[in-house]
């Protein structure tokens, strides 16, 4: 006990716990570096570890238990762990019977430089409490590490090597997050195979009643509970706290979901099982991922949090010079919308790789990945300053790739007859552009691993340095799930193997990120959420992109693929089809609000050629940053962000709203004082509306300073973007007046 104040607090907590019917033996507490967050840890009378968290004396997490239920007996290989010793059973849980046998506190403060990111420098500052918990009857112990940052809490379990805890199987992790009220939540249905759902906004108590309607069809999905939700989970309390639950450093472990006890508002961890139903296979020494709670009374602080990255290990690679942010276009959107095809022919109901002779089949005339079209995209990329061109559907096997549970579905090296891989890469190189590889696995993971070295070597031989991988469909080996321990190990294996060939990875349908891009920065992007493609499949809710930065992007950047100008998909002609649920100006803003070092201008070249004035923003906007300022934010409603391009004094601003029109008012006080800049403002037109008039926009240019205030009207599901360039003589040409917006 450090002082009388701590003693008084502990006595108060003890009295409260006795009134609740549980004796709490408080051992330790720590505060965040700024003193606003407090973490308390205890072991109750049953020997159960318990933690609680407060922010500015407001309860964030009520007393919540920690522990694991383990498989009781795994056969002869584990008899040394689970047989009886001296008449006492080792036991099959790490949930109770603990004593606190050691506690250590420490402080850590450093700044580190990411290979790419939203800032050029990140501060990693926390106070740590590590508690050793011993089950004396079973002669084994674990350690729980709590790190308290100014923006939240991270904690993890450590399992040191010891005779009575060597190999063990997790039946379930029982980590609780007891909420202090029936918070408003922005949630996705818990699912072992997909995160590609639209968000639902509701009270926690309403999740059960809304779950059925929240689960929409997907190529692979396994919902598990009427109250199960996914992380990162964003919530807002009635007393104004913004609370985010997630995990960090997911390595050799199952993805965590949350199961809600909706009578008591208590979340419990729910791990993704394997084909046999077990949640994890462990060998000491080992550890769990970090469980995270980000909290503030200002929503902007959640967007600014770097706690998830800070809980990951530093970069594993000595040389990162080959890892570069990428702005790209691609042969993709026309297939997603149905205009083109991944498949070369319609004549084949069954393909046998190495046997089927495509030269003897009739082309379907819709195959998009052909020499002529790819050259057109290369020319467009070169003319407008894009780094790469993605080409999907280039390789044999697309005729029967989906829904067949087919093991040998692709070989990742054999192109269709109309795609000259060698010559197209030479042509791209002559134009200063690279092609981006595409490896769709059809979720046949064994097959991908068999071919991975040859596939990566092919890329290295022909100048590719990035790959978009995909895992559409049910996993092979059959019975495994996308987010189980086995698959999570595969995703990381693909990234580290790619690093051997100096290749960057953008994995789609993979597990959602948990900050591993700090440790493995060639993991340059993920999908792992509902991306722009769903705008062609019926559309996403207008508030979707006001939530992704609060939820999905907490763990790392997303390859969202913005930039759709032809939001009505007019190239599909008359008839019934989907449309993009935003204005054109909002599509521009997404290049700033949806952070990613991998940004795709996803529309067809001809759509951009009709709006070259608006397209200029996409050409100019940076994708790597020195600073990021979060100017306005409310989850589900609006976001406005300003970012400073790396190595320059140029800034870019993006602001978006949900289905409701609003006025965004900002001051450019992030600019250097006493300096003038040339601002180009792209915004919704006066009559813009994402349904009736989405391509109405306006562009204005003028001089701004750090004292400039701007008010911009956003249409329903609208947005605005601003490029702010140092007022050099060249930039000033033709610009003499201050920027005026009416």
XYZ file of C-alpha atoms in Angstrom:
742
model
C 0.000 0.000 0.000
C 1.683 3.148 -1.228
C -0.241 5.801 0.685
C -3.369 6.526 2.659
C -5.355 7.401 -0.447
C -4.692 3.971 -1.950
C -5.592 2.338 1.363
C -8.897 4.200 1.487
C -9.702 3.234 -2.101
C -8.945 -0.424 -1.440
C -11.085 -0.477 1.696
C -13.948 1.098 -0.238
C -13.644 -1.472 -3.028
C -13.466 -4.279 -0.472
C -16.668 -3.113 1.224
C -18.427 -2.836 -2.156
C -17.344 -6.307 -3.151
C -18.537 -7.761 0.160
C -21.927 -6.175 -0.430
C -21.917 -7.866 -3.857
C -21.294 -11.213 -2.230
C -17.686 -11.708 -3.342
C -14.641 -11.015 -1.242
C -12.067 -9.120 -3.303
C -8.479 -9.193 -2.071
C -7.033 -6.156 -3.841
C -3.356 -6.429 -4.524
C -2.224 -3.746 -6.919
C -3.287 -0.814 -9.063
C -1.590 1.402 -11.617
C -2.520 4.585 -13.430
C -1.807 5.721 -16.956
C 1.088 8.151 -17.500
C -1.359 11.084 -17.577
C -3.195 9.804 -14.499
C -6.630 9.640 -16.152
C -6.926 5.847 -16.389
C -6.721 3.487 -13.432
C -6.339 -0.304 -13.521
C -7.011 -2.344 -10.390
C -6.225 -6.035 -10.018
C -7.340 -8.509 -7.385
C -7.754 -12.185 -6.581
C -11.104 -12.964 -4.958
C -11.924 -15.512 -2.272
C -12.363 -18.255 -4.887
C -8.904 -17.552 -6.233
C -10.247 -15.954 -9.419
C -8.194 -13.159 -10.996
C -10.219 -9.959 -11.392
C -9.446 -6.613 -13.008
C -11.338 -3.350 -13.398
C -10.731 -0.118 -15.296
C -11.812 3.499 -14.813
C -11.296 6.737 -16.755
C -11.551 10.106 -15.003
C -13.228 8.230 -12.123
C -15.888 6.852 -14.484
C -16.222 3.084 -14.638
C -15.140 1.648 -17.987
C -14.876 -2.049 -17.104
C -16.512 -3.293 -13.920
C -14.826 -6.139 -11.965
C -14.193 -8.806 -14.613
C -12.719 -12.273 -14.252
C -9.787 -13.752 -16.162
C -8.868 -17.342 -16.948
C -9.010 -20.398 -19.203
C -10.902 -23.634 -19.411
C -8.602 -26.372 -20.706
C -9.137 -29.734 -22.304
C -9.150 -32.231 -19.431
C -7.213 -35.093 -21.029
C -5.507 -35.257 -24.401
C -4.305 -38.857 -24.282
C -0.914 -40.410 -23.640
C 1.053 -37.503 -25.052
C -0.247 -35.259 -22.293
C -0.457 -37.670 -19.388
C 2.418 -35.931 -17.639
C 0.258 -32.834 -17.483
C -3.145 -34.279 -16.668
C -2.527 -37.447 -14.624
C -2.815 -37.400 -10.851
C 0.068 -36.449 -8.637
C 0.064 -37.564 -5.037
C -3.674 -38.160 -5.213
C -4.413 -34.609 -6.386
C -5.718 -34.059 -9.914
C -3.862 -31.477 -11.959
C -7.241 -30.051 -12.985
C -8.566 -28.810 -16.277
C -8.833 -25.076 -15.777
C -6.833 -21.939 -15.205
C -9.753 -20.044 -13.750
C -9.699 -20.357 -9.960
C -7.599 -21.494 -7.040
C -4.951 -18.852 -7.736
C -2.824 -16.963 -5.257
C -1.002 -13.763 -6.083
C 2.650 -14.647 -5.530
C 4.420 -11.733 -7.191
C 3.720 -8.303 -8.627
C 6.034 -5.960 -10.470
C 5.486 -2.485 -11.856
C 7.510 -0.638 -14.456
C 7.387 2.314 -16.838
C 8.333 2.390 -20.498
C 8.706 5.395 -22.786
C 10.169 5.421 -26.287
C 9.463 6.769 -29.750
C 9.809 4.661 -32.855
C 9.681 5.211 -36.596
C 7.257 3.130 -38.672
C 8.218 2.027 -42.162
C 4.987 3.675 -43.322
C 2.087 5.111 -41.394
C -0.148 7.929 -40.294
C 2.809 9.578 -38.537
C 6.553 9.520 -39.042
C 7.097 8.932 -35.318
C 4.999 7.106 -32.726
C 5.362 7.406 -28.963
C 5.065 4.196 -26.947
C 4.511 5.235 -23.313
C 2.884 3.076 -20.661
C 2.955 1.925 -17.069
C 2.989 -1.842 -16.601
C 1.838 -4.202 -13.868
C 2.849 -7.875 -14.138
C 1.242 -10.298 -11.691
C 2.274 -13.897 -11.101
C -0.658 -16.169 -10.257
C 0.047 -19.581 -8.752
C -2.220 -22.620 -8.405
C -0.369 -24.279 -5.553
C -2.545 -27.402 -5.573
C -1.575 -28.014 -9.201
C 1.969 -26.647 -8.831
C 1.743 -24.341 -11.832
C 1.584 -20.606 -12.484
C 0.814 -17.988 -15.119
C 1.689 -14.315 -15.485
C -0.719 -11.561 -16.550
C 0.790 -8.367 -17.941
C -1.227 -5.137 -17.835
C -0.021 -2.116 -19.808
C -1.835 1.142 -19.192
C -1.416 3.858 -21.820
C -2.976 7.305 -21.901
C -5.415 5.983 -24.502
C -6.299 2.609 -22.998
C -5.402 -0.757 -21.537
C -3.703 -3.788 -23.016
C -3.289 -7.070 -21.146
C -2.106 -10.549 -22.045
C -1.543 -13.957 -20.495
C 1.939 -15.464 -20.341
C 2.468 -19.209 -19.830
C 6.073 -19.854 -18.721
C 7.694 -23.245 -19.316
C 7.149 -25.569 -16.324
C 6.684 -29.319 -15.663
C 2.951 -29.096 -14.966
C 2.075 -26.743 -17.788
C 3.808 -27.864 -20.947
C 1.504 -28.855 -23.820
C -2.143 -27.920 -23.304
C -5.315 -27.415 -25.332
C -7.645 -24.459 -24.812
C -11.320 -25.302 -24.516
C -12.205 -21.644 -24.025
C -10.635 -18.413 -22.905
C -12.801 -16.798 -20.241
C -11.721 -13.175 -20.306
C -14.535 -10.859 -19.266
C -15.258 -7.241 -20.160
C -18.093 -6.186 -17.827
C -19.655 -3.012 -19.173
C -21.025 -0.313 -16.878
C -24.257 0.154 -18.820
C -26.372 -0.656 -21.830
C -24.079 1.163 -24.233
C -24.759 2.144 -27.813
C -22.725 -0.209 -29.989
C -21.699 -0.421 -33.642
C -21.352 -4.133 -34.210
C -20.890 -6.960 -36.668
C -22.324 -10.451 -36.103
C -19.801 -12.829 -34.578
C -18.642 -15.198 -37.308
C -15.747 -17.623 -37.705
C -15.412 -16.967 -41.448
C -16.300 -13.417 -42.459
C -16.257 -9.802 -41.360
C -18.000 -8.655 -44.544
C -21.222 -7.497 -42.911
C -22.771 -4.060 -42.706
C -22.600 -2.514 -39.234
C -25.648 -2.419 -37.016
C -26.133 0.408 -34.538
C -28.065 -0.493 -31.390
C -28.039 -0.736 -27.635
C -26.249 -3.799 -26.301
C -29.572 -5.134 -25.052
C -30.966 -4.992 -28.609
C -28.297 -7.146 -30.251
C -30.178 -10.403 -29.727
C -33.317 -9.098 -31.431
C -31.406 -7.663 -34.390
C -28.957 -10.502 -34.997
C -31.023 -12.381 -37.573
C -31.419 -9.350 -39.836
C -27.744 -8.390 -39.378
C -26.539 -11.703 -40.858
C -26.571 -11.308 -44.628
C -25.380 -13.885 -47.208
C -21.666 -14.406 -47.811
C -19.467 -16.884 -49.677
C -18.363 -18.444 -46.374
C -19.960 -17.714 -43.021
C -20.357 -19.368 -39.634
C -22.248 -17.251 -37.084
C -22.023 -18.763 -33.621
C -24.404 -16.970 -31.261
C -27.449 -14.737 -30.954
C -25.349 -12.245 -28.988
C -21.878 -12.877 -30.433
C -20.129 -9.901 -32.015
C -16.757 -9.236 -33.592
C -13.904 -6.988 -32.614
C -12.913 -4.255 -32.970
C -16.161 -3.282 -31.237
C -16.939 0.433 -30.903
C -19.320 1.632 -28.174
C -20.501 4.869 -26.603
C -21.826 5.108 -23.056
C -24.678 7.339 -21.904
C -22.181 9.413 -19.938
C -20.100 10.144 -23.019
C -17.302 7.586 -22.970
C -16.082 6.077 -26.239
C -14.972 2.480 -25.621
C -13.303 0.153 -28.099
C -12.620 -3.556 -27.470
C -10.155 -5.452 -29.656
C -6.931 -7.463 -29.558
C -3.319 -6.890 -30.572
C -0.488 -9.136 -31.781
C -2.592 -12.127 -32.869
C 0.103 -14.770 -33.417
C -0.235 -18.565 -33.147
C -3.653 -18.189 -31.535
C -7.329 -18.101 -32.455
C -9.136 -14.878 -33.304
C -11.186 -13.510 -30.421
C -14.868 -12.686 -30.735
C -17.094 -11.483 -27.902
C -20.127 -13.248 -26.447
C -22.534 -10.918 -24.624
C -24.438 -11.805 -21.473
C -27.184 -9.320 -22.284
C -28.800 -9.527 -18.870
C -25.685 -8.299 -17.090
C -23.929 -6.513 -20.001
C -20.823 -8.648 -19.640
C -18.767 -9.599 -22.675
C -16.693 -12.781 -22.581
C -13.984 -13.783 -25.017
C -15.052 -16.419 -27.537
C -12.232 -17.933 -29.566
C -12.584 -19.392 -33.060
C -12.450 -23.213 -32.891
C -10.677 -25.690 -35.136
C -12.324 -28.543 -37.053
C -12.558 -30.581 -33.821
C -14.005 -27.744 -31.763
C -10.879 -26.883 -29.753
C -9.779 -23.274 -29.452
C -5.981 -23.472 -29.297
C -3.002 -25.792 -29.099
C -0.288 -24.381 -26.857
C 3.267 -25.279 -25.912
C 5.006 -23.349 -23.172
C 6.651 -20.935 -23.069
C 3.892 -19.075 -24.931
C 1.491 -16.200 -24.597
C -1.889 -14.954 -25.701
C -2.511 -11.888 -27.845
C -3.114 -8.642 -25.992
C -6.722 -7.847 -25.082
C -7.317 -4.133 -25.598
C -9.647 -1.451 -24.249
C -9.288 1.992 -25.840
C -11.228 4.688 -24.001
C -11.736 8.456 -24.099
C -14.454 11.062 -23.778
C -13.402 12.442 -27.192
C -14.035 10.248 -30.221
C -11.052 11.769 -32.002
C -8.733 10.166 -29.452
C -9.889 6.714 -30.542
C -8.867 7.478 -34.128
C -5.539 8.863 -32.912
C -4.745 5.853 -30.725
C -1.633 3.894 -31.655
C -1.942 1.495 -28.732
C -2.627 -1.499 -30.973
C 0.587 -0.898 -32.898
C 2.538 -0.245 -29.702
C 1.521 -3.622 -28.281
C 3.153 -5.377 -31.217
C 6.855 -6.181 -31.431
C 9.227 -3.927 -33.385
C 9.964 -4.670 -37.043
C 11.570 -8.077 -37.615
C 13.328 -7.070 -40.826
C 16.748 -5.407 -40.882
C 16.265 -4.120 -44.436
C 12.941 -2.468 -45.227
C 14.078 -0.402 -48.205
C 12.009 -2.604 -50.545
C 8.736 -1.881 -48.715
C 7.027 1.098 -50.364
C 3.477 2.519 -50.244
C 1.558 1.860 -53.459
C -1.074 3.881 -55.317
C -2.619 1.688 -57.976
C -5.399 1.058 -60.469
C -6.571 -2.310 -61.670
C -8.438 -4.651 -63.951
C -10.993 -5.438 -61.259
C -14.066 -3.213 -61.036
C -15.482 -4.316 -64.370
C -15.486 -7.952 -63.184
C -16.940 -7.048 -59.782
C -19.823 -5.215 -61.463
C -20.435 -8.022 -63.957
C -19.274 -6.210 -67.073
C -16.272 -8.487 -67.520
C -15.197 -11.969 -66.493
C -12.317 -13.568 -64.614
C -12.797 -16.740 -66.701
C -11.353 -17.107 -70.210
C -14.068 -19.363 -71.610
C -17.650 -20.426 -70.848
C -17.207 -23.884 -72.368
C -15.601 -25.623 -69.384
C -17.654 -26.949 -66.481
C -14.575 -28.705 -65.121
C -10.893 -27.770 -65.281
C -7.933 -30.044 -64.655
C -4.794 -27.971 -64.424
C -2.037 -29.288 -66.647
C -4.548 -31.345 -68.630
C -7.140 -28.859 -69.893
C -5.931 -27.202 -73.102
C -7.311 -23.649 -73.211
C -6.030 -23.105 -76.753
C -8.727 -25.511 -77.918
C -11.561 -23.638 -76.188
C -13.609 -20.714 -77.453
C -12.903 -17.423 -75.632
C -16.018 -15.933 -74.066
C -15.206 -12.412 -75.296
C -15.611 -11.011 -71.772
C -12.268 -12.049 -70.265
C -10.909 -8.830 -68.807
C -7.275 -9.805 -68.173
C -6.212 -9.665 -71.804
C -3.136 -8.075 -73.360
C -4.944 -5.184 -75.011
C -6.858 -4.124 -71.923
C -3.916 -4.468 -69.572
C -1.791 -2.302 -71.868
C -4.556 0.308 -71.768
C -4.410 0.297 -67.957
C -0.605 0.461 -67.973
C -0.734 3.500 -70.250
C -3.306 5.188 -68.014
C -1.256 4.467 -64.874
C 1.910 5.840 -66.471
C 0.196 8.992 -67.713
C -1.315 9.823 -64.325
C 1.431 8.803 -61.935
C 0.191 5.512 -60.499
C 2.699 2.980 -59.235
C 1.051 -0.296 -60.174
C -1.729 -2.050 -62.065
C -3.562 -4.950 -60.458
C -4.678 -7.662 -62.876
C -7.145 -10.287 -61.653
C -8.190 -13.316 -63.694
C -4.835 -13.668 -65.469
C -4.236 -17.334 -64.577
C -5.860 -20.624 -65.557
C -8.595 -22.153 -63.439
C -11.322 -19.537 -63.003
C -13.991 -21.559 -64.824
C -14.668 -23.808 -61.800
C -12.863 -21.975 -59.015
C -15.742 -21.357 -56.605
C -18.063 -23.549 -54.563
C -16.582 -26.908 -55.544
C -14.362 -27.509 -52.479
C -11.643 -28.115 -55.025
C -8.136 -28.727 -53.733
C -5.970 -28.249 -56.859
C -7.792 -25.166 -58.089
C -4.957 -22.814 -59.186
C -1.217 -23.203 -59.739
C -0.486 -19.433 -59.581
C 2.018 -19.561 -62.434
C 0.179 -20.479 -65.671
C -1.448 -17.587 -67.579
C -4.415 -17.758 -69.909
C -3.619 -17.703 -73.662
C -4.555 -14.010 -74.012
C -2.316 -12.815 -71.141
C 1.371 -12.570 -72.039
C 2.886 -12.307 -68.594
C 6.466 -11.760 -69.760
C 5.741 -9.105 -72.386
C 3.222 -7.214 -70.270
C 5.699 -6.896 -67.419
C 8.338 -5.660 -69.869
C 5.852 -3.131 -71.253
C 4.950 -1.940 -67.759
C 8.617 -1.568 -66.828
C 9.232 0.516 -69.947
C 6.546 2.905 -68.727
C 7.837 3.084 -65.139
C 4.926 1.003 -63.818
C 4.727 -2.404 -62.139
C 2.025 -5.032 -62.405
C 0.473 -6.223 -59.147
C 0.068 -9.978 -58.806
C -3.202 -11.643 -57.816
C -3.324 -14.954 -55.931
C -6.889 -16.065 -55.339
C -6.664 -19.329 -53.402
C -10.368 -20.225 -53.376
C -9.597 -20.967 -49.693
C -7.624 -24.073 -50.740
C -4.808 -23.277 -48.367
C -2.867 -26.526 -48.645
C -2.712 -26.000 -52.388
C -1.454 -22.423 -51.986
C 1.309 -23.472 -49.607
C 2.401 -26.232 -52.009
C 2.801 -23.656 -54.785
C 3.894 -20.629 -52.765
C 7.623 -20.700 -53.450
C 7.155 -21.159 -57.194
C 4.496 -18.443 -57.241
C 6.681 -15.949 -55.377
C 9.702 -16.869 -57.494
C 7.703 -16.167 -60.666
C 6.916 -12.730 -59.276
C 10.540 -12.033 -58.419
C 11.660 -13.162 -61.877
C 9.356 -10.731 -63.670
C 9.451 -7.621 -61.505
C 6.341 -7.988 -59.355
C 6.837 -6.753 -55.776
C 3.297 -6.927 -54.381
C 0.518 -9.495 -54.335
C -3.172 -9.332 -53.565
C -4.182 -12.681 -52.108
C -7.723 -13.956 -51.544
C -9.426 -16.670 -49.521
C -12.963 -16.774 -50.920
C -15.053 -19.787 -49.845
C -14.872 -22.494 -47.193
C -11.410 -23.413 -46.007
C -9.504 -26.495 -47.173
C -8.444 -28.389 -45.003
C -12.177 -28.907 -44.663
C -13.679 -27.985 -41.329
C -11.149 -25.291 -40.517
C -12.347 -21.699 -40.237
C -10.877 -18.486 -41.638
C -10.094 -17.131 -38.166
C -8.842 -20.225 -36.339
C -5.311 -20.725 -35.033
C -4.267 -22.863 -38.014
C -5.346 -20.272 -40.563
C -3.863 -17.363 -38.608
C -0.539 -19.173 -38.709
C -0.935 -19.589 -42.474
C -1.602 -15.882 -43.069
C 1.579 -14.963 -41.205
C 3.522 -17.712 -42.990
C 2.466 -16.210 -46.336
C 3.706 -12.779 -45.203
C 7.066 -13.956 -43.871
C 7.642 -16.220 -46.874
C 6.875 -13.256 -49.142
C 9.523 -11.240 -47.316
C 12.112 -13.800 -48.418
C 11.355 -12.670 -51.972
C 10.965 -8.956 -51.053
C 7.233 -9.054 -51.781
C 4.489 -7.011 -50.114
C 1.178 -8.709 -49.251
C -2.396 -7.418 -49.386
C -4.524 -10.250 -47.997
C -8.283 -10.330 -48.612
C -10.744 -12.511 -46.643
C -7.999 -13.010 -44.050
C -8.374 -12.435 -40.317
C -8.820 -8.772 -39.359
C -5.573 -6.976 -38.484
C -4.210 -6.619 -34.957
C -1.218 -4.360 -35.523
C 1.123 -6.989 -36.961
C 2.071 -4.536 -39.710
C 4.482 -2.949 -37.212
C 6.387 -6.221 -36.876
C 5.933 -7.331 -40.501
C 5.546 -4.107 -42.530
C 5.363 -5.967 -45.851
C 1.804 -6.753 -44.709
C 0.876 -3.567 -46.496
C -2.870 -4.085 -46.590
C -5.875 -6.220 -45.736
C -9.500 -6.262 -46.706
C -11.096 -8.105 -43.757
C -14.265 -6.000 -43.852
C -17.010 -4.944 -46.224
C -15.175 -3.067 -48.985
C -16.230 -1.083 -52.026
C -17.052 -4.274 -53.942
C -20.280 -4.520 -51.934
C -21.491 -1.315 -53.540
C -21.880 -3.473 -56.666
C -23.680 -6.197 -54.674
C -26.563 -4.094 -53.350
C -24.646 -1.369 -51.566
C -23.471 -0.559 -48.055
C -25.162 1.732 -45.561
C -24.137 5.392 -45.962
C -22.642 5.431 -42.459
C -20.346 2.488 -43.216
C -17.182 4.483 -43.870
C -17.797 6.717 -40.835
C -17.455 3.534 -38.758
C -14.611 1.617 -40.379
C -11.887 3.886 -38.908
C -13.379 3.295 -35.430
C -13.690 -0.457 -35.858
C -11.818 -2.273 -38.579
C -8.931 0.205 -38.975
C -8.053 0.084 -35.273
C -5.944 -2.988 -36.096
C -4.366 -1.785 -39.329
C -4.999 -0.299 -42.773
C -7.666 -1.532 -45.160
C -7.566 -1.972 -48.915
C -11.008 -0.386 -49.193
C -10.637 0.469 -52.930
C -12.309 3.905 -53.060
C -12.535 6.324 -55.964
C -15.721 5.260 -57.773
C -16.870 8.225 -59.873
C -19.579 6.514 -61.916
C -21.613 5.773 -58.807
C -24.693 4.828 -60.859
C -22.656 2.186 -62.769
C -23.968 3.648 -66.002
C -21.572 1.489 -68.043
C -23.864 -1.453 -67.264
C -26.598 0.205 -69.325
C -30.290 0.328 -68.603
C -31.919 -2.155 -66.277
C -31.806 -2.916 -62.598
C -28.415 -2.950 -60.909
C -26.768 -1.683 -57.768
C -25.294 1.769 -57.150
C -22.634 3.264 -54.897
C -24.181 4.822 -51.803
C -22.043 7.988 -51.769
C -21.505 11.172 -53.711
C -18.476 11.564 -55.949
C -16.967 14.097 -53.533
C -17.188 11.580 -50.691
C -15.214 9.130 -52.805
C -12.410 11.704 -52.920
C -12.519 12.233 -49.164
C -12.112 8.507 -48.515
C -8.505 8.709 -49.741
C -7.816 10.692 -46.562
C -10.292 9.307 -44.021
C -9.636 5.629 -44.873
C -5.941 5.394 -44.139
C -3.917 2.886 -46.117
C -0.403 2.838 -47.599
C -2.030 0.827 -50.389
C -4.643 2.962 -52.143
C -6.549 1.930 -55.238
C -8.348 4.253 -57.613
C -10.906 1.564 -58.300
C -13.083 2.897 -61.131
C -12.651 2.356 -64.858
C -10.240 4.733 -66.658
C -13.064 6.065 -68.818
C -14.989 7.122 -65.688
C -12.029 9.240 -64.590
C -11.581 10.683 -68.062
C -15.071 12.201 -67.802
C -14.120 14.021 -64.568
C -10.450 14.877 -64.903
C -10.809 17.979 -62.720
C -11.990 15.877 -59.763
C -9.532 13.100 -60.633
C -6.721 15.582 -59.999
C -7.196 15.135 -56.249
C -6.623 11.373 -56.497
C -3.491 12.023 -58.519
C -2.198 14.533 -55.971
C -3.153 12.948 -52.652
C -0.337 11.326 -50.700
C -0.502 7.831 -49.193
C 2.265 8.118 -46.583
C 2.205 10.712 -43.822
C 4.284 12.687 -41.323
C 1.321 13.856 -39.235
C -2.409 13.211 -38.899
C -4.887 15.556 -37.214
C -8.381 14.372 -36.308
C -10.516 17.474 -36.622
C -14.075 16.160 -36.241
C -15.376 12.716 -35.384
C -18.465 10.931 -34.173
C -18.776 7.199 -34.925
C -21.588 6.493 -37.325
C -22.068 10.173 -38.152
C -19.019 11.990 -39.508
C -15.223 12.149 -39.693
C -12.871 14.941 -40.790
C -9.110 14.323 -40.921
C -6.108 16.376 -42.046
C -2.817 14.688 -42.948
C 0.624 16.048 -43.785
C 2.349 14.279 -46.675
C 5.629 12.638 -45.724
C 8.691 14.755 -46.372
C 6.709 17.833 -47.480
C 4.747 20.774 -46.072
C 1.658 19.778 -48.055
C -1.575 18.783 -46.326
C -4.683 16.924 -47.437
C -8.078 17.071 -45.755
C -11.007 14.686 -46.065
C -14.443 14.982 -44.508
C -17.407 12.594 -44.801
C -20.888 12.234 -43.381
C -23.561 9.558 -43.086
C -27.007 9.717 -44.714
C -27.622 13.081 -43.043
C -26.427 16.371 -44.526
C -24.219 18.449 -42.246
C -21.896 21.418 -42.159
C -18.248 20.789 -41.367
C -16.459 23.718 -39.746
C -12.696 23.553 -39.372
C -9.774 25.874 -38.729
C -6.528 25.275 -40.586
C -4.446 25.911 -37.463
C -2.371 22.817 -38.193
C -0.623 24.788 -40.950
C 2.664 26.522 -40.283
C 2.006 30.042 -38.942
C 2.802 33.082 -41.070
C 2.980 31.016 -44.233
C 0.608 31.003 -47.202
C -0.673 27.919 -48.986
C -2.689 27.265 -52.132
C -5.795 25.233 -51.330
C -7.925 23.351 -53.848
C -11.325 22.533 -52.389
C -13.452 19.697 -53.819
C -16.967 19.450 -52.386
C -20.519 18.340 -53.019
C -22.503 20.556 -55.361
C -25.386 22.574 -53.963
C -27.868 20.048 -55.361
C -25.789 16.919 -54.651
C -27.432 13.814 -53.197
C -26.035 10.298 -53.158
C -29.269 8.900 -54.635
C -30.581 11.585 -56.970
C -27.496 13.563 -57.999
C -24.269 11.930 -56.810
C -21.911 13.445 -59.412
C -22.736 17.053 -58.588
C -19.555 18.623 -57.238
C -17.742 21.944 -57.118
C -14.048 22.891 -57.108
C -12.546 26.131 -55.837
C -9.010 27.351 -55.424
C -7.478 30.085 -53.277
C -4.930 31.179 -50.697
C -5.207 29.941 -47.099
C -3.196 30.327 -43.882
C -3.196 28.820 -40.401
C -5.919 31.331 -39.449
C -8.312 30.313 -42.236
C -11.700 28.947 -41.156
C -13.746 26.876 -43.589
C -17.373 25.787 -43.419
C -18.398 23.159 -45.941
C -21.886 21.793 -46.542
C -21.950 18.031 -47.046
C -24.810 16.403 -48.942
C -26.471 13.197 -47.682
C -23.680 10.566 -47.734
C -21.466 13.325 -49.057
C -18.012 14.644 -48.424
C -15.260 17.042 -49.309
C -11.508 16.994 -49.879
C -8.865 19.708 -49.842
C -5.312 19.705 -51.118
C -3.172 22.360 -49.403
C 0.137 23.015 -51.117
C 2.905 25.416 -50.117
C 2.425 28.669 -52.007
C 5.544 28.502 -54.122
C 5.680 30.754 -57.199
C 4.710 27.786 -59.376
C 1.766 26.851 -57.127
C 0.584 30.471 -56.935
C 0.312 30.835 -60.705
C -3.143 32.183 -61.443
C -4.181 32.162 -57.771
C -4.341 35.609 -56.202
C -7.355 35.637 -53.857
C -8.184 33.958 -50.587
C -10.236 30.778 -50.730
C -13.888 31.712 -50.384
C -16.636 29.178 -49.802
C -20.297 30.108 -49.834
